[in-house]
XYZ file of C-alpha atoms in Angstrom:
621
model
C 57.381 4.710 6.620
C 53.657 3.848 6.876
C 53.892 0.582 8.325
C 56.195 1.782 10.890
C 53.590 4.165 12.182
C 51.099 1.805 11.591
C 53.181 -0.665 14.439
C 54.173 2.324 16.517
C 50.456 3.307 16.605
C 49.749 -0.392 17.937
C 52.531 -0.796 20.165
C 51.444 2.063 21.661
C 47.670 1.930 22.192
C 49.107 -1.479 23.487
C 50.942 -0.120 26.213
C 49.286 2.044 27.619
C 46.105 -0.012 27.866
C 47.499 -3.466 29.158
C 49.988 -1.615 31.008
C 50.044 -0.443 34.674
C 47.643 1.387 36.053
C 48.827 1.696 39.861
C 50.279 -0.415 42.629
C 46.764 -2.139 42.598
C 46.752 -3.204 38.831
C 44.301 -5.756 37.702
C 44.146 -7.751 34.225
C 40.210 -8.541 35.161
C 39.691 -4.821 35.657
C 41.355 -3.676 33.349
C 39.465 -6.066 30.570
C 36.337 -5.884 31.910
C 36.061 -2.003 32.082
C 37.755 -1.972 28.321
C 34.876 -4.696 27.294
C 32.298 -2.673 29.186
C 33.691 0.566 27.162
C 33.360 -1.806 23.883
C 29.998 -2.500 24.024
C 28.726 1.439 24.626
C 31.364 2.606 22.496
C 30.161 0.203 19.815
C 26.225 1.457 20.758
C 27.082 4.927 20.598
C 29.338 4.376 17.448
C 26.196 2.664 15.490
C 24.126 5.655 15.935
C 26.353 8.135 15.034
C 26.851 5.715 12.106
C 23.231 5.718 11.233
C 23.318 9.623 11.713
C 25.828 10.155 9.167
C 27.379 7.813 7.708
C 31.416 7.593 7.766
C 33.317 6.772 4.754
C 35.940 4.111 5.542
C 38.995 5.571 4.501
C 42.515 6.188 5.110
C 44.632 4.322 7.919
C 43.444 0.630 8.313
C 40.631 1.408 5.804
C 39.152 3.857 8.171
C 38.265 0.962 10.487
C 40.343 2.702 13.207
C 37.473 4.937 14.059
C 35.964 1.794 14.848
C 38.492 0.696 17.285
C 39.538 4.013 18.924
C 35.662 5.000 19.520
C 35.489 1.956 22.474
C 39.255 2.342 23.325
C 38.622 6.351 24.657
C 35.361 5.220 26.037
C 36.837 2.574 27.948
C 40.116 4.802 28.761
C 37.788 7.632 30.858
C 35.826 4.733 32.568
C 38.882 3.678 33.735
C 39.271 7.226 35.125
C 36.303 7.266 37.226
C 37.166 3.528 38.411
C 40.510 4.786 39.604
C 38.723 7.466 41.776
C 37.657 4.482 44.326
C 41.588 4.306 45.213
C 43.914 6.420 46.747
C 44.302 9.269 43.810
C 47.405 7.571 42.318
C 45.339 5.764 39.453
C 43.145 9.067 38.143
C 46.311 11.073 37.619
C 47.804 7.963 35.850
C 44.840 7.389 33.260
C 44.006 11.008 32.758
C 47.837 11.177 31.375
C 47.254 7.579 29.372
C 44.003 9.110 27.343
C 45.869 12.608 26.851
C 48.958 10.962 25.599
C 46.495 8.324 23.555
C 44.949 11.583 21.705
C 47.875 13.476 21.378
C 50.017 11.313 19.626
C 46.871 9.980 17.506
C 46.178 13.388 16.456
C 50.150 14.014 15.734
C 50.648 10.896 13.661
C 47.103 10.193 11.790
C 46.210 14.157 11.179
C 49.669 16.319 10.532
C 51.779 16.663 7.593
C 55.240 16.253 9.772
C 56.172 13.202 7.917
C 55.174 13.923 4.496
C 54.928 17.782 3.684
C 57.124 16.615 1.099
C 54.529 14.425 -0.518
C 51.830 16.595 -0.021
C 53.780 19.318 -1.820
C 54.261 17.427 -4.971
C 50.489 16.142 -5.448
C 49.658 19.513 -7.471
C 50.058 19.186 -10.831
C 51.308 22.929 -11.766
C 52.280 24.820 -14.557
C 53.829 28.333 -13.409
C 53.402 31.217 -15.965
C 55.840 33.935 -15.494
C 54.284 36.670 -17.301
C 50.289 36.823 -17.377
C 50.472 39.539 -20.404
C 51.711 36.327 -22.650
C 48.895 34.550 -24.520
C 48.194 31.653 -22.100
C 44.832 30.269 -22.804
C 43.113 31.022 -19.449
C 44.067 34.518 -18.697
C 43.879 35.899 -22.166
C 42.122 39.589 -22.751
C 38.088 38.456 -23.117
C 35.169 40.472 -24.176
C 32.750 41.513 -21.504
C 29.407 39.910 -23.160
C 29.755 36.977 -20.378
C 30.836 38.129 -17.126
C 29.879 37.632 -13.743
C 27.245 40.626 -12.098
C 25.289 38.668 -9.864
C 26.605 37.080 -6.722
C 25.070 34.870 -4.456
C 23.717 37.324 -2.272
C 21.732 38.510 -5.191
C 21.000 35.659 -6.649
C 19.141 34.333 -3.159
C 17.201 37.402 -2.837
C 15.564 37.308 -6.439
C 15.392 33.529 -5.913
C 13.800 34.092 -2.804
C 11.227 36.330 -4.006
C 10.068 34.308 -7.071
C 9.015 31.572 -4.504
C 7.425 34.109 -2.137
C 5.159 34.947 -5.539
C 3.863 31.467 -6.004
C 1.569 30.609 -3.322
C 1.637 26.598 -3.860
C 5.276 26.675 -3.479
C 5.981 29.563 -0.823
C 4.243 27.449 2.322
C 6.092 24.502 1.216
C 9.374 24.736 -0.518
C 12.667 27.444 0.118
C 15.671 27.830 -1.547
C 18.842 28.223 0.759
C 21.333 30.228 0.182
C 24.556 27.377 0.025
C 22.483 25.815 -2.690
C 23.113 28.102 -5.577
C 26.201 27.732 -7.487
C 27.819 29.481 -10.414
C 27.268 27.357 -13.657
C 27.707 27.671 -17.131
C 24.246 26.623 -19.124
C 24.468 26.693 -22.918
C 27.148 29.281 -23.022
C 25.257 32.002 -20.410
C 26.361 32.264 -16.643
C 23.427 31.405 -14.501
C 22.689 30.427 -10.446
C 21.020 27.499 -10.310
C 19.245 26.313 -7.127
C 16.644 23.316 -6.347
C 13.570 23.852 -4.495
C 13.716 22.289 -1.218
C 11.598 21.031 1.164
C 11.007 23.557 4.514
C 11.171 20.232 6.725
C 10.492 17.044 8.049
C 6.080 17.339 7.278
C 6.370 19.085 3.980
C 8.586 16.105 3.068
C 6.403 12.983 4.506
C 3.058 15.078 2.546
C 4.383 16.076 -0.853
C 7.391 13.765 -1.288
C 8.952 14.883 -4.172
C 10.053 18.691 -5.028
C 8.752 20.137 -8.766
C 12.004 22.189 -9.765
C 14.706 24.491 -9.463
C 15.616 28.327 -10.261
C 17.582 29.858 -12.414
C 19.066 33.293 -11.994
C 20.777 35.529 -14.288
C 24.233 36.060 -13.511
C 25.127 38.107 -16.300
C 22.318 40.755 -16.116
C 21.257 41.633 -12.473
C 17.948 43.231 -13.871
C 16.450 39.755 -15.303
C 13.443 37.685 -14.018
C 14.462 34.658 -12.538
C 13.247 31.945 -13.933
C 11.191 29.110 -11.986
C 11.283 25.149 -13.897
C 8.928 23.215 -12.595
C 7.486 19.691 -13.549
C 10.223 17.580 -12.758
C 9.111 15.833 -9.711
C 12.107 15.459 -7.656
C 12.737 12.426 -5.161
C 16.369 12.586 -4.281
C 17.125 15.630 -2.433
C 19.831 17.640 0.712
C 16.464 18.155 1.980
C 14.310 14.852 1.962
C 14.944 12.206 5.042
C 15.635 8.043 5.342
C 16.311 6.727 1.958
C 15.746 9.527 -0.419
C 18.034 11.969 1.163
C 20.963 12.219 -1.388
C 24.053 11.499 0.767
C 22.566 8.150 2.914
C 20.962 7.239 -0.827
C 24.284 8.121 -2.655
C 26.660 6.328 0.250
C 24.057 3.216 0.215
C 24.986 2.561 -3.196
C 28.207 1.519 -2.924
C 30.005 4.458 -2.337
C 31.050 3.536 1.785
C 35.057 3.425 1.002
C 35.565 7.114 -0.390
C 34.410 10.326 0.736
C 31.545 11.401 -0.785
C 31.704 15.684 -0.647
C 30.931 19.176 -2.947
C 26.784 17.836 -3.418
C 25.988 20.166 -6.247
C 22.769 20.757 -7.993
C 23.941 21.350 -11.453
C 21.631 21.811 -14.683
C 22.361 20.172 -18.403
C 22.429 22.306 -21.027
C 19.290 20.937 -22.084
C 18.152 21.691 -18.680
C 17.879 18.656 -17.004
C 18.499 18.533 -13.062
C 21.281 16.691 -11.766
C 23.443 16.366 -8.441
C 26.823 16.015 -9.139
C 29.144 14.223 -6.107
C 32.667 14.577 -6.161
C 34.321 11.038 -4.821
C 37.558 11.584 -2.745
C 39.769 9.735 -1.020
C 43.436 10.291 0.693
C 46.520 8.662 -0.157
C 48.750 9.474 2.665
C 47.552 8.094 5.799
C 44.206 10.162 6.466
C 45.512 13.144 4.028
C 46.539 13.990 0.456
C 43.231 13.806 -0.977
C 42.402 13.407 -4.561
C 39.278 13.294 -6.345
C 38.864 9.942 -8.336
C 35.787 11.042 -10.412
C 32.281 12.778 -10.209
C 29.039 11.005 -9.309
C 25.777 12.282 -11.284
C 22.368 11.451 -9.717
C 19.552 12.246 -11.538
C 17.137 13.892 -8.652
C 14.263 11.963 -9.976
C 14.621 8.074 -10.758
C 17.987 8.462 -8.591
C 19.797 7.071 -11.625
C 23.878 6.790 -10.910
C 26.539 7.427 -13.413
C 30.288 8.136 -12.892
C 32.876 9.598 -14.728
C 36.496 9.475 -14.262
C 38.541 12.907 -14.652
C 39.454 13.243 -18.181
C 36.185 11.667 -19.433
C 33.631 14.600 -17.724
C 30.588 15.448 -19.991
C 31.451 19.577 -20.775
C 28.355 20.382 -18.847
C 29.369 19.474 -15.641
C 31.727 22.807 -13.562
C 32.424 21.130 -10.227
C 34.466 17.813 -10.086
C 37.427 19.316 -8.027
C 35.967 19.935 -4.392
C 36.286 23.649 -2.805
C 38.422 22.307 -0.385
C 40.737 19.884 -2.148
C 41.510 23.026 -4.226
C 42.113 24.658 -1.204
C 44.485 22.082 -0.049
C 46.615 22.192 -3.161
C 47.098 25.943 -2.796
C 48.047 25.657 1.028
C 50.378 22.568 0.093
C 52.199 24.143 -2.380
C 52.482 27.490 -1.084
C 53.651 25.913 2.519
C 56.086 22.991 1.779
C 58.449 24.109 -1.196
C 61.235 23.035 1.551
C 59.033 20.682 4.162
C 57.356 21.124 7.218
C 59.420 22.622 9.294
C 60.542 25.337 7.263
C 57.265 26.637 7.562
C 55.328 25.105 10.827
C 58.632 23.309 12.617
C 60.259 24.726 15.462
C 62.394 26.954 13.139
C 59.100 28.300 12.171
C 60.458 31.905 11.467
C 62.498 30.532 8.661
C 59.507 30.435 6.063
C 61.708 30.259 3.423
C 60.007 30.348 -0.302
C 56.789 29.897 2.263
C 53.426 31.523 0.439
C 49.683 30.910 1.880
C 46.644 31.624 0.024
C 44.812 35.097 0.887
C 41.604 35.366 2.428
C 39.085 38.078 2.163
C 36.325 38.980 4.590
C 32.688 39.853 3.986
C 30.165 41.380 4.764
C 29.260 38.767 6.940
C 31.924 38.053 8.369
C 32.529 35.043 6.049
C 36.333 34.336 5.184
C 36.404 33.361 1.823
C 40.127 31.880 0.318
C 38.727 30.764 -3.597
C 36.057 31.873 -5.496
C 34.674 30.191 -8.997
C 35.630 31.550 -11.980
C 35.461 31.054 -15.953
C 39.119 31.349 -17.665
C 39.082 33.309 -21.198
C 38.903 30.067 -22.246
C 35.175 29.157 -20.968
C 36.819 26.447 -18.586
C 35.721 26.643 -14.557
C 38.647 27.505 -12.394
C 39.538 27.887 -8.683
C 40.763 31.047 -8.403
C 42.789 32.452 -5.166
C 45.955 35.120 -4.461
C 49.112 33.947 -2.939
C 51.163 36.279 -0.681
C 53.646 36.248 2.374
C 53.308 34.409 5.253
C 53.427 37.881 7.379
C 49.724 38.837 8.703
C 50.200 42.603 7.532
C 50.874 41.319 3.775
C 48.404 42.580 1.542
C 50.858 42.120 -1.624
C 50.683 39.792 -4.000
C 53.019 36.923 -5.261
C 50.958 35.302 -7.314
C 47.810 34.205 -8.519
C 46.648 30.744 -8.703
C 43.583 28.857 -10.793
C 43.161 25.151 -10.104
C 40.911 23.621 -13.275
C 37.507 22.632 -11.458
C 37.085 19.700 -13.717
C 40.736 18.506 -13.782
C 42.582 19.762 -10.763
C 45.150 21.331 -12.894
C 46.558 23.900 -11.424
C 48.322 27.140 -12.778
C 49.976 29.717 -10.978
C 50.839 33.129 -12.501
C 53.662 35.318 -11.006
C 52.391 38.768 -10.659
C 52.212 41.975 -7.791
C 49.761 43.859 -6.588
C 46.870 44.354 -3.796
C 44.959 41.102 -2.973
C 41.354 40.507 -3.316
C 40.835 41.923 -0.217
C 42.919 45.124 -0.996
C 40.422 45.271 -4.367
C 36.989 45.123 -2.541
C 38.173 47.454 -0.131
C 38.679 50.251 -2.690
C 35.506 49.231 -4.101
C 33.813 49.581 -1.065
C 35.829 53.054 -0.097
C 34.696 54.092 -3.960
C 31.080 53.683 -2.901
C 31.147 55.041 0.871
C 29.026 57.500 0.620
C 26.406 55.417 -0.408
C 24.637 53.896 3.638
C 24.433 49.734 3.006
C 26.370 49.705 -0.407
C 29.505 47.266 -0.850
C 31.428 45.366 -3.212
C 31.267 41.430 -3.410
C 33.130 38.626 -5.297
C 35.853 39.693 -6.960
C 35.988 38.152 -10.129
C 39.689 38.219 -12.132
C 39.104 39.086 -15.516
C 42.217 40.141 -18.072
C 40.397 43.450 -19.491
C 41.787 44.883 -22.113
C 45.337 43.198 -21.351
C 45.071 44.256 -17.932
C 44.454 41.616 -14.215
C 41.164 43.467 -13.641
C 38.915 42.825 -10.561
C 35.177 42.855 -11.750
C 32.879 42.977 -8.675
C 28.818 43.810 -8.475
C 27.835 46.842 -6.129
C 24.741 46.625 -3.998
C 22.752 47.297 -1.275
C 20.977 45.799 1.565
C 17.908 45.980 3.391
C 15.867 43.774 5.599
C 12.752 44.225 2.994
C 14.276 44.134 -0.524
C 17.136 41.768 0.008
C 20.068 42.530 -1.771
C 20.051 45.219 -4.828
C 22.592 45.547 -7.396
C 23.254 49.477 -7.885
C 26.852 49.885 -9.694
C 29.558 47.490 -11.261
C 33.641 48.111 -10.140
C 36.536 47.261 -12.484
C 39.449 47.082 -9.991
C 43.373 47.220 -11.481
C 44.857 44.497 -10.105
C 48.075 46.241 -10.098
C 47.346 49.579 -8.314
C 43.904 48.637 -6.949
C 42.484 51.699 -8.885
C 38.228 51.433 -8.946
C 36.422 52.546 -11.598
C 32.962 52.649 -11.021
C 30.095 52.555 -13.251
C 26.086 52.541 -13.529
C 26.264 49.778 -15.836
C 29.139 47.319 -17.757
C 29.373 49.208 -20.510
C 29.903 52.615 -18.555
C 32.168 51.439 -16.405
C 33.793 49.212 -19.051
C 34.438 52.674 -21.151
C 35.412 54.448 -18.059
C 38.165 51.288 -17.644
C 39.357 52.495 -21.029
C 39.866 56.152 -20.849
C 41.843 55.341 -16.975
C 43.949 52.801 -18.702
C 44.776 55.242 -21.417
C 46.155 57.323 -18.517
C 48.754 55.027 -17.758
C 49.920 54.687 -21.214
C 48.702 50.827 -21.243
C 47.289 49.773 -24.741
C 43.773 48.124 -25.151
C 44.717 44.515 -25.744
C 42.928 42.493 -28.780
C 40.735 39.946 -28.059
C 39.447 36.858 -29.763
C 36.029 38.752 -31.748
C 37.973 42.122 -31.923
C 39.917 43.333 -35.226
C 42.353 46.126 -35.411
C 41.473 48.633 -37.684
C 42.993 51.749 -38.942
C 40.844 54.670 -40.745
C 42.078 57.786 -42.860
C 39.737 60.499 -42.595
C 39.355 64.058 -41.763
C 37.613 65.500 -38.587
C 34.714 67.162 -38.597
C 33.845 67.698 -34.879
C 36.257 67.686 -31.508
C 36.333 68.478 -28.302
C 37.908 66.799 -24.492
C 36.545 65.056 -21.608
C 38.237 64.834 -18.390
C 37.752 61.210 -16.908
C 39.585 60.562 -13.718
C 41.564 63.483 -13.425
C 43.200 63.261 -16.902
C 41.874 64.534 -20.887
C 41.149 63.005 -23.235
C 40.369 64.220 -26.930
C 37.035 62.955 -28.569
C 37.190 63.192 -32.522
C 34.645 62.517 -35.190
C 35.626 62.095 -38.574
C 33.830 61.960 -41.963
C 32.046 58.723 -42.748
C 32.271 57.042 -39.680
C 29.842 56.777 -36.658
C 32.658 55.680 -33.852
C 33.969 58.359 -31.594
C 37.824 57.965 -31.073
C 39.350 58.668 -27.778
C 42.960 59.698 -27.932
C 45.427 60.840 -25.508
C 47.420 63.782 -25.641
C 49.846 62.187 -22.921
C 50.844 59.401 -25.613
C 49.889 61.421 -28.946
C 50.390 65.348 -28.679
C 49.686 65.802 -32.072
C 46.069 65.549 -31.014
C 45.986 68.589 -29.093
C 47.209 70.863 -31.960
C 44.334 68.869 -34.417
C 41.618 71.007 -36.122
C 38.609 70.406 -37.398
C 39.766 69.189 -41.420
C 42.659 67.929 -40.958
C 43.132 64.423 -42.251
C 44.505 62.028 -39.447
C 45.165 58.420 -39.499
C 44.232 56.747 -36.526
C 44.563 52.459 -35.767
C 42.063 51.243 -33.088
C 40.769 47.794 -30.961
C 37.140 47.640 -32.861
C 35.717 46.453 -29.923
C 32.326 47.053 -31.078
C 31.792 49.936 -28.987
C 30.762 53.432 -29.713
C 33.595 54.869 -28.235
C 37.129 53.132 -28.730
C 40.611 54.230 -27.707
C 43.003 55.017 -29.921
C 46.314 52.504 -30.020
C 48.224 54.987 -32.674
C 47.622 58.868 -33.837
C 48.949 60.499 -36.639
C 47.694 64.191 -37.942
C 49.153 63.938 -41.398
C 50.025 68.018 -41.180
C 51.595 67.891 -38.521
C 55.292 65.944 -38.210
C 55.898 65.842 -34.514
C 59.181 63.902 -33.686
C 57.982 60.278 -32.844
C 58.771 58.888 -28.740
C 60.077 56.525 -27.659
C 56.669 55.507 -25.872
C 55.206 55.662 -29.738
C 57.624 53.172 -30.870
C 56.709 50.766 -28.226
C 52.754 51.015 -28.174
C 53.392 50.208 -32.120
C 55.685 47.333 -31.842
C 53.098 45.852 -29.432
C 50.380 46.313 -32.231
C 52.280 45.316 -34.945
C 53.200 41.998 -32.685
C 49.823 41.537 -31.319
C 47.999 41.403 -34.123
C 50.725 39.111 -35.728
C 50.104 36.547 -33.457
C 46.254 36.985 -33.497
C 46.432 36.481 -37.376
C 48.142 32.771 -36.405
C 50.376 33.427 -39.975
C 53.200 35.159 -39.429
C 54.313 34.734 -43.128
C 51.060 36.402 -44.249
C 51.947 39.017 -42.742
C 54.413 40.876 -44.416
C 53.511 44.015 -44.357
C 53.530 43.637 -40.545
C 56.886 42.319 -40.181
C 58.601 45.222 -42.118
C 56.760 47.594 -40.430
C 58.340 45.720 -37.093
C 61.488 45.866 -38.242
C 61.899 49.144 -38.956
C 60.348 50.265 -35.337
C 63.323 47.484 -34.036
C 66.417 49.367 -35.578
């Protein structure tokens, strides 16, 4: 199929410029003006060459743009040429360089003749139900979670420069620069210090550092490494500027994209190049592997997928991710089920949401760690109808492997969850929501999302964290993690969902009588607080899935199992007042076969648990 279009391309750039191109038609003119057209094109196509430097790929090993540059050069001198005769020959030309274009564009840039291909390049694993253990998804504990975006993270970065006076009239950190990384375990933004232009560059010549900024804990110092004495740089110019040094080095045939300033765990600085190329004409791309360039010596190593060192987070490109999404979600049954001329079929036809900020930004993916400490792309599916704020599905593309893994679910989008976020917080003036972060909290999709605020003097301010249900986009808003996090608890309670065990949390059951009492309303709903003899937890239980509680006295002996989550306060999973023999629902039953089954399967031994498998038994007849 290839080579056909291939010859049709030629046969038809042929015709139309050896053709006719009026009753006065001239070989002579005709070559000279296309020879003339060669020799600026080929001028004009050296600097831009020099400028930014193309990477000879796709049809004819890229070499096309080399031959069409001269070609449309030549076409609209013919244009002005034709104006010396009657008319006839500008109309003509004008309608050979449109119909050149056109038909370049359809054949060399649209999927038409192989959605189909593009469709099956994902590699995906679909996941029905996201409450089954999966490895990615699983229920986490909140020690390492994201509460710094990069709106923050630029501010504080931005004011640690401003405080060193040696560095502030010579160096800035941009904004595009920091990226979400994983260093030694912690979440951290991680930016170089770049030059502020061209003189700053030709005096000092090489930059000392980089900046690291909390992403876990939105009230820590930033921290400033210096010493490092960095060469290879976005911001340095001629040879040391890290794509002409990168694409001088042998790189010319791929595409050379995603320039990322990443940090070892040992901190050393690094770039980190994702090499891409297509493999359908001039789309389909692929990454092939990951350049690392050390910023200093300008060192070059490579590594194929498969065989990345665990401290690098970005091989898979932003937008190859993106691709993969758009391909699968658009060409289940080819292109023109979902962009022919039968375009309102859109059968099985998904696209990947997009939220807006504050900025006006449109964001489609945003960087995430799985349960599983992995980076992820993560994005929403939904309908191809613009008033569909629903859910399908979620997706999360491994950023070191491409792998991707898409998870039927419902629910409000992202954008749906930072809007109620942002309605939560209204009456706050400059306060929104940012990054919405998919977490599975407590055995619930949660959206976890900083709050801050804005001014022209202090930058951005974090003020409040969100937990957003996925399912109902419910906010829960809280001064701190842990607030909120506990606030998350008692709302979930109200909905009859049970805290989910996670991989450093043990269920535990305790026997003991109560010695204090008394309710709390949280979010329209009560729940009972008890504290019994010899422990220092307060248990939350409520009355909606264990009445007993609300006839319980202080000294009665109750039995109570519970997610020791390490926290003072925990909720309940099961309630029994040992004086009191309520008949047992049928909402009971359930919340302790899911315990009983849960913490089967977090044991890994099923036939060590016998006690367990009675019990589940019994709850089954």
């Amino acid at each position: 199929m290839e080579s056909i279009l291939y010859g049709f391309v030629i046969a038809f750039l042929s015709f139309f410029y050896l053709g006719w191109e009026n009753d006065r038609f001239s070989v002579g003119r005709t070559l000279t003006v296309n020879l003339l057209g060669t020799i600026v094109g080929g001028i004009i196509f050296a600097i831009l060459f020099w400028l930014d430097p193309p990477a000879f790929v796709g049809m004819w090993g890229g070499w096309y743009r080399v031959v069409a540059a001269p070609m449309i050069i030549g076409a609209v001198a013919c244009i002005f040429i034709s104006i010396e005769s009657d008319g006839k020959g500008t109309a003509i030309q004008i309608i050979k360089l449109l119909a050149v274009i056109v038909t370049g564009l359809i054949i060399l840039f649209t999927p038409v003749f192989h959605a189909n291909q593009l469709y099956s390049i994902p590699q995906v694993t679909e996941i029905e139900n996201i409450s089954v253990p999966n490895g990615i998804l699983d229920p986490i504990d909140l020690k390492h979670i994201r509460l710094v975006d990069q709106d923050m993270a630029y501010s504080l970065g931005s004011k640690i420069i401003g405080k060193e006076a040696n560095l502030g009239s010579q160096y800035e950190v941009i904004k595009k620069d920091f990226h979400i990384q994983e260093v030694a375990g912690h979440l951290w933004w991680v930016a170089p210090l770049q030059f502020q232009g061209f003189t700053q560059w030709n005096s000092i010549g090489t930059s000392p550092g980089f900046i690291m900024v909390d992403a876990e804990d939105p009230f820590a110092e930033p921290l400033l490494k210096t010493g490092y004495q960095m060469k290879y740089l976005t911001s340095s110019f001629w040879g040391t500027e890290l794509y002409r040094y990168t694409y001088s080095q042998g790189y010319s045939d791929y595409v050379l994209e995603d320039l990322t300033f990443e940090v070892t765990d040992n901190l050393k600085p690094k770039w980190t190049i994702s090499k891409t190329r297509p493999t359908i004409n001039n789309d389909g791309y692929i990454t092939k592997s990951v350049i690392v360039v050390d910023p200093v010596d300008g060192k070059i190593e490579e590594y194929a997928i498969g065989n990345v060192p665990e401290w690098i987070d970005r091989v898979v490109p932003e937008r190859i991710a993106t691709d993969y999404i758009s391909w699968y979600g658009a060409y289940p049954h080819g292109w023109w089920n979902s962009r022919g001329l039968w375009y309102v079929a859109n059968k099985d036809v998904n696209e990947p949401t997009t939220i807006t900020t504050k900025d006006g930004d449109k964001v489609e993916l945003f960087f995430v760690y799985g349960s599983d400490n992995k980076p992820y792309w993560f994005g929403g599916m939904t309908s191809p109808s613009s008033s569909d704020q629903s859910l399908t599905s979620i997706v999360l593309i491994g950023a070191r492997d491409g792998i991707m893994y898409k998870f039927k679910m419902t629910g409000g989008n992202e954008q749906v969850a930072l809007d109620a976020a942002n309605s939560a917080v209204s009456q706050y003036t400059n306060w929104y929501g940012s990054a919405p972060v998919p977490y599975n909290v407590f055995g619930t999709l949660t959206y976890i999302m900083p709050i801050s605020s804005h001014t022209d003097k202090s930058g951005n301010i974090f003020q409040r964290v969100a937990f957003i249900d996925a399912l109902d986009s419910h906010a829960v808003i809280g001064e701190t993690k842990d607030v909120a996090a506990e606030n998350y608890k008692s709302y979930l309670a109200t909905k009859g969902v049970q805290v989910a065990l996670t991989a450093s949390t043990n269920l535990k059951t305790i026997v003991s009588i109560v010695v204090r009492m008394g309710s709390v309303v949280i979010g329209g709903h009560s729940d009972y607080w008890l504290w019994l003899n010899n422990s220092d937890i307060i248990y939350a239980v409520n009355p909606m899935l264990w009445p007993e509680v609300v006839e319980t006295s202080i000294g009665d002996e109750v039995n109570i199992s519970y997610a020791d989550t390490g926290d003072v306060r925990v909720v309940a999973n099961k309630f029994d007042n040992k004086y009191i023999n309520a008949r047992v629902s049928k909402e009971q039953i359930a919340l302790d076969r899911d315990t009983a089954n849960t913490t089967a399967q977090k044991v890994g031994n099923w036939d060590e648990q016998e006690d367990l498998k009675n019990k589940l038994k019994e709850l089954q007849k």
